[in-house]
């Protein structure tokens, strides 16, 4: 059983960790960071929630789904969603690599596009590496949360 102090601290900490993970994810194609570290930090935020509340809290209170107490952890809807996230991430990673081949470039060739006169930012550079980082992010979050959920459920 966790204390009120732990739960309150986690309610404050988790949004900060998620914002930091998004920031690291978005800067990854130009500076250190990207899909892997963003995924690890996102997983850390979920682990903090699991420590304070439990896996069923996410299912029943956040997602408003009924939880069957006799359900195996492998059949848990949240764990199934994590496995689907892992598979979607693998598809995005492979798709971003194959995209270069489709236009006649080598596998995993990356490019970028500049957008000018963007409100607030003035100029934005979008790199195709962001798609690859998204795939890595999904693989990391999906695999780590599946492992953590299954191990903690046993």
PDB file of C-alpha atoms in Angstrom:
ATOM      1  CA  UNK A   1       0.000   0.000   0.000  1.00  0.00           C
ATOM      2  CA  UNK A   2       1.421   3.366  -0.942  1.00  0.00           C
ATOM      3  CA  UNK A   3       1.078   6.543   1.059  1.00  0.00           C
ATOM      4  CA  UNK A   4      -0.736   9.744   0.192  1.00  0.00           C
ATOM      5  CA  UNK A   5       2.616  11.507  -0.063  1.00  0.00           C
ATOM      6  CA  UNK A   6       3.840   9.000  -2.656  1.00  0.00           C
ATOM      7  CA  UNK A   7       0.680   9.330  -4.734  1.00  0.00           C
ATOM      8  CA  UNK A   8       0.734  13.125  -4.582  1.00  0.00           C
ATOM      9  CA  UNK A   9       4.413  13.239  -5.537  1.00  0.00           C
ATOM     10  CA  UNK A  10       3.803  10.935  -8.478  1.00  0.00           C
ATOM     11  CA  UNK A  11       0.859  13.048  -9.673  1.00  0.00           C
ATOM     12  CA  UNK A  12       3.219  16.015  -9.854  1.00  0.00           C
ATOM     13  CA  UNK A  13       6.232  14.120 -11.199  1.00  0.00           C
ATOM     14  CA  UNK A  14       4.632  12.085 -14.009  1.00  0.00           C
ATOM     15  CA  UNK A  15       3.548  15.079 -16.173  1.00  0.00           C
ATOM     16  CA  UNK A  16       7.032  16.585 -15.843  1.00  0.00           C
ATOM     17  CA  UNK A  17       8.655  13.297 -16.891  1.00  0.00           C
ATOM     18  CA  UNK A  18       6.282  12.979 -19.867  1.00  0.00           C
ATOM     19  CA  UNK A  19       6.998  16.532 -21.062  1.00  0.00           C
ATOM     20  CA  UNK A  20      10.735  15.872 -20.756  1.00  0.00           C
ATOM     21  CA  UNK A  21      10.404  12.635 -22.707  1.00  0.00           C
ATOM     22  CA  UNK A  22       8.537  14.419 -25.523  1.00  0.00           C
ATOM     23  CA  UNK A  23      11.183  17.135 -25.602  1.00  0.00           C
ATOM     24  CA  UNK A  24      13.999  14.572 -25.812  1.00  0.00           C
ATOM     25  CA  UNK A  25      12.117  12.650 -28.479  1.00  0.00           C
ATOM     26  CA  UNK A  26      11.643  15.727 -30.677  1.00  0.00           C
ATOM     27  CA  UNK A  27      15.238  16.926 -30.451  1.00  0.00           C
ATOM     28  CA  UNK A  28      16.665  13.496 -31.294  1.00  0.00           C
ATOM     29  CA  UNK A  29      17.261  13.991 -35.011  1.00  0.00           C
ATOM     30  CA  UNK A  30      19.498  17.037 -34.417  1.00  0.00           C
ATOM     31  CA  UNK A  31      20.939  16.556 -30.922  1.00  0.00           C
ATOM     32  CA  UNK A  32      21.423  13.659 -28.489  1.00  0.00           C
ATOM     33  CA  UNK A  33      18.110  12.116 -27.614  1.00  0.00           C
ATOM     34  CA  UNK A  34      15.420  10.573 -29.704  1.00  0.00           C
ATOM     35  CA  UNK A  35      13.160   7.582 -29.657  1.00  0.00           C
ATOM     36  CA  UNK A  36      15.113   5.406 -27.271  1.00  0.00           C
ATOM     37  CA  UNK A  37      15.590   7.837 -24.392  1.00  0.00           C
ATOM     38  CA  UNK A  38      12.113   9.308 -24.913  1.00  0.00           C
ATOM     39  CA  UNK A  39      10.670   5.799 -24.716  1.00  0.00           C
ATOM     40  CA  UNK A  40      12.640   4.953 -21.587  1.00  0.00           C
ATOM     41  CA  UNK A  41      11.417   8.115 -19.847  1.00  0.00           C
ATOM     42  CA  UNK A  42       7.824   7.472 -20.901  1.00  0.00           C
ATOM     43  CA  UNK A  43       8.113   3.951 -19.525  1.00  0.00           C
ATOM     44  CA  UNK A  44       9.488   5.408 -16.298  1.00  0.00           C
ATOM     45  CA  UNK A  45       6.386   7.581 -15.963  1.00  0.00           C
ATOM     46  CA  UNK A  46       4.152   4.521 -16.346  1.00  0.00           C
ATOM     47  CA  UNK A  47       6.231   2.567 -13.833  1.00  0.00           C
ATOM     48  CA  UNK A  48       5.759   5.367 -11.312  1.00  0.00           C
ATOM     49  CA  UNK A  49       1.998   5.118 -11.836  1.00  0.00           C
ATOM     50  CA  UNK A  50       2.147   1.334 -11.412  1.00  0.00           C
ATOM     51  CA  UNK A  51       4.159   1.667  -8.198  1.00  0.00           C
ATOM     52  CA  UNK A  52       1.654   4.072  -6.689  1.00  0.00           C
ATOM     53  CA  UNK A  53      -1.603   2.662  -8.026  1.00  0.00           C
ATOM     54  CA  UNK A  54      -1.261  -0.769  -9.738  1.00  0.00           C
ATOM     55  CA  UNK A  55      -1.816  -1.981 -13.289  1.00  0.00           C
ATOM     56  CA  UNK A  56      -5.576  -2.336 -12.772  1.00  0.00           C
ATOM     57  CA  UNK A  57      -5.816   1.380 -11.878  1.00  0.00           C
ATOM     58  CA  UNK A  58      -4.849   2.314 -15.426  1.00  0.00           C
ATOM     59  CA  UNK A  59      -7.352  -0.140 -16.852  1.00  0.00           C
ATOM     60  CA  UNK A  60     -10.341   0.614 -14.617  1.00  0.00           C
ATOM     61  CA  UNK A  61      -9.968   4.238 -13.492  1.00  0.00           C
ATOM     62  CA  UNK A  62      -8.087   5.923 -16.343  1.00  0.00           C
ATOM     63  CA  UNK A  63      -9.396   3.945 -19.330  1.00  0.00           C
ATOM     64  CA  UNK A  64     -12.793   3.212 -17.689  1.00  0.00           C
ATOM     65  CA  UNK A  65     -12.782  -0.502 -18.570  1.00  0.00           C
ATOM     66  CA  UNK A  66     -14.041  -3.358 -16.450  1.00  0.00           C
ATOM     67  CA  UNK A  67     -11.298  -5.543 -14.980  1.00  0.00           C
ATOM     68  CA  UNK A  68     -12.013  -9.248 -14.588  1.00  0.00           C
ATOM     69  CA  UNK A  69     -10.066 -10.473 -11.548  1.00  0.00           C
ATOM     70  CA  UNK A  70      -9.652 -13.973 -13.025  1.00  0.00           C
ATOM     71  CA  UNK A  71      -7.979 -12.727 -16.207  1.00  0.00           C
ATOM     72  CA  UNK A  72      -4.407 -13.858 -16.833  1.00  0.00           C
ATOM     73  CA  UNK A  73      -1.833 -11.095 -17.123  1.00  0.00           C
ATOM     74  CA  UNK A  74      -1.162 -12.209 -20.709  1.00  0.00           C
ATOM     75  CA  UNK A  75      -4.828 -11.601 -21.570  1.00  0.00           C
ATOM     76  CA  UNK A  76      -4.978  -8.225 -19.827  1.00  0.00           C
ATOM     77  CA  UNK A  77      -6.164  -5.543 -22.289  1.00  0.00           C
ATOM     78  CA  UNK A  78      -3.402  -3.147 -21.345  1.00  0.00           C
ATOM     79  CA  UNK A  79      -0.679  -5.757 -21.899  1.00  0.00           C
ATOM     80  CA  UNK A  80      -2.240  -6.607 -25.255  1.00  0.00           C
ATOM     81  CA  UNK A  81      -2.154  -2.911 -26.181  1.00  0.00           C
ATOM     82  CA  UNK A  82       1.545  -2.781 -25.232  1.00  0.00           C
ATOM     83  CA  UNK A  83       2.305  -5.736 -27.488  1.00  0.00           C
ATOM     84  CA  UNK A  84       0.424  -4.065 -30.343  1.00  0.00           C
ATOM     85  CA  UNK A  85       2.441  -0.894 -29.734  1.00  0.00           C
ATOM     86  CA  UNK A  86       5.637  -2.940 -30.037  1.00  0.00           C
ATOM     87  CA  UNK A  87       4.503  -4.440 -33.346  1.00  0.00           C
ATOM     88  CA  UNK A  88       3.408  -1.042 -34.685  1.00  0.00           C
ATOM     89  CA  UNK A  89       6.813   0.369 -33.779  1.00  0.00           C
ATOM     90  CA  UNK A  90       8.585  -2.424 -35.644  1.00  0.00           C
ATOM     91  CA  UNK A  91       6.401  -1.732 -38.679  1.00  0.00           C
ATOM     92  CA  UNK A  92       7.238   1.996 -38.549  1.00  0.00           C
ATOM     93  CA  UNK A  93      10.985   1.302 -38.226  1.00  0.00           C
ATOM     94  CA  UNK A  94      10.995  -1.112 -41.164  1.00  0.00           C
ATOM     95  CA  UNK A  95       8.731   1.201 -43.179  1.00  0.00           C
ATOM     96  CA  UNK A  96      11.032   4.168 -42.630  1.00  0.00           C
ATOM     97  CA  UNK A  97      13.970   2.083 -43.829  1.00  0.00           C
ATOM     98  CA  UNK A  98      12.177   0.751 -46.879  1.00  0.00           C
ATOM     99  CA  UNK A  99      10.947   4.244 -47.841  1.00  0.00           C
ATOM    100  CA  UNK A 100      14.458   5.120 -49.008  1.00  0.00           C
ATOM    101  CA  UNK A 101      14.564   2.064 -51.237  1.00  0.00           C
ATOM    102  CA  UNK A 102      11.236   3.000 -52.827  1.00  0.00           C
ATOM    103  CA  UNK A 103      12.678   6.309 -54.051  1.00  0.00           C
ATOM    104  CA  UNK A 104      15.916   4.724 -55.256  1.00  0.00           C
ATOM    105  CA  UNK A 105      18.139   5.508 -52.252  1.00  0.00           C
ATOM    106  CA  UNK A 106      19.864   3.047 -49.897  1.00  0.00           C
ATOM    107  CA  UNK A 107      18.051   1.465 -46.944  1.00  0.00           C
ATOM    108  CA  UNK A 108      17.464   3.929 -44.051  1.00  0.00           C
ATOM    109  CA  UNK A 109      18.385   7.001 -46.123  1.00  0.00           C
ATOM    110  CA  UNK A 110      17.164  10.101 -44.325  1.00  0.00           C
ATOM    111  CA  UNK A 111      16.193  13.531 -45.622  1.00  0.00           C
ATOM    112  CA  UNK A 112      14.651  16.718 -44.252  1.00  0.00           C
ATOM    113  CA  UNK A 113      12.342  19.552 -45.261  1.00  0.00           C
ATOM    114  CA  UNK A 114      12.397  23.195 -44.127  1.00  0.00           C
ATOM    115  CA  UNK A 115       9.144  25.046 -43.500  1.00  0.00           C
ATOM    116  CA  UNK A 116       9.421  28.825 -43.286  1.00  0.00           C
ATOM    117  CA  UNK A 117       6.992  31.434 -41.954  1.00  0.00           C
ATOM    118  CA  UNK A 118       5.533  29.052 -39.373  1.00  0.00           C
ATOM    119  CA  UNK A 119       3.639  30.955 -36.660  1.00  0.00           C
ATOM    120  CA  UNK A 120       5.560  31.251 -33.361  1.00  0.00           C
ATOM    121  CA  UNK A 121       8.529  29.139 -34.551  1.00  0.00           C
ATOM    122  CA  UNK A 122       9.264  31.082 -37.786  1.00  0.00           C
ATOM    123  CA  UNK A 123      11.219  28.164 -39.302  1.00  0.00           C
ATOM    124  CA  UNK A 124      10.774  24.433 -38.703  1.00  0.00           C
ATOM    125  CA  UNK A 125      12.909  21.572 -39.967  1.00  0.00           C
ATOM    126  CA  UNK A 126      11.211  18.183 -40.243  1.00  0.00           C
ATOM    127  CA  UNK A 127      13.513  15.230 -40.730  1.00  0.00           C
ATOM    128  CA  UNK A 128      12.473  11.781 -41.863  1.00  0.00           C
ATOM    129  CA  UNK A 129      14.585  10.497 -38.956  1.00  0.00           C
ATOM    130  CA  UNK A 130      11.678  11.598 -36.761  1.00  0.00           C
ATOM    131  CA  UNK A 131       9.597   8.755 -38.242  1.00  0.00           C
ATOM    132  CA  UNK A 132      12.365   6.263 -37.437  1.00  0.00           C
ATOM    133  CA  UNK A 133      12.609   7.710 -33.905  1.00  0.00           C
ATOM    134  CA  UNK A 134       8.836   7.298 -33.539  1.00  0.00           C
ATOM    135  CA  UNK A 135       9.190   3.618 -34.404  1.00  0.00           C
ATOM    136  CA  UNK A 136      12.017   3.189 -31.902  1.00  0.00           C
ATOM    137  CA  UNK A 137       9.938   5.037 -29.288  1.00  0.00           C
ATOM    138  CA  UNK A 138       6.981   2.682 -29.829  1.00  0.00           C
ATOM    139  CA  UNK A 139       9.222  -0.409 -29.701  1.00  0.00           C
ATOM    140  CA  UNK A 140      10.896   0.702 -26.470  1.00  0.00           C
ATOM    141  CA  UNK A 141       7.669   1.697 -24.704  1.00  0.00           C
ATOM    142  CA  UNK A 142       5.765  -1.364 -25.913  1.00  0.00           C
ATOM    143  CA  UNK A 143       8.454  -3.874 -25.044  1.00  0.00           C
ATOM    144  CA  UNK A 144       9.450  -2.416 -21.674  1.00  0.00           C
ATOM    145  CA  UNK A 145       5.868  -1.977 -20.485  1.00  0.00           C
ATOM    146  CA  UNK A 146       4.981  -5.501 -21.612  1.00  0.00           C
ATOM    147  CA  UNK A 147       7.941  -6.927 -19.694  1.00  0.00           C
ATOM    148  CA  UNK A 148       7.248  -4.837 -16.587  1.00  0.00           C
ATOM    149  CA  UNK A 149       3.523  -5.644 -16.604  1.00  0.00           C
ATOM    150  CA  UNK A 150       4.022  -9.378 -17.061  1.00  0.00           C
ATOM    151  CA  UNK A 151       6.793  -9.623 -14.453  1.00  0.00           C
ATOM    152  CA  UNK A 152       4.863  -7.558 -11.912  1.00  0.00           C
ATOM    153  CA  UNK A 153       1.693  -9.549 -12.577  1.00  0.00           C
ATOM    154  CA  UNK A 154       3.349 -12.882 -11.829  1.00  0.00           C
TER     155      UNK A 154
END
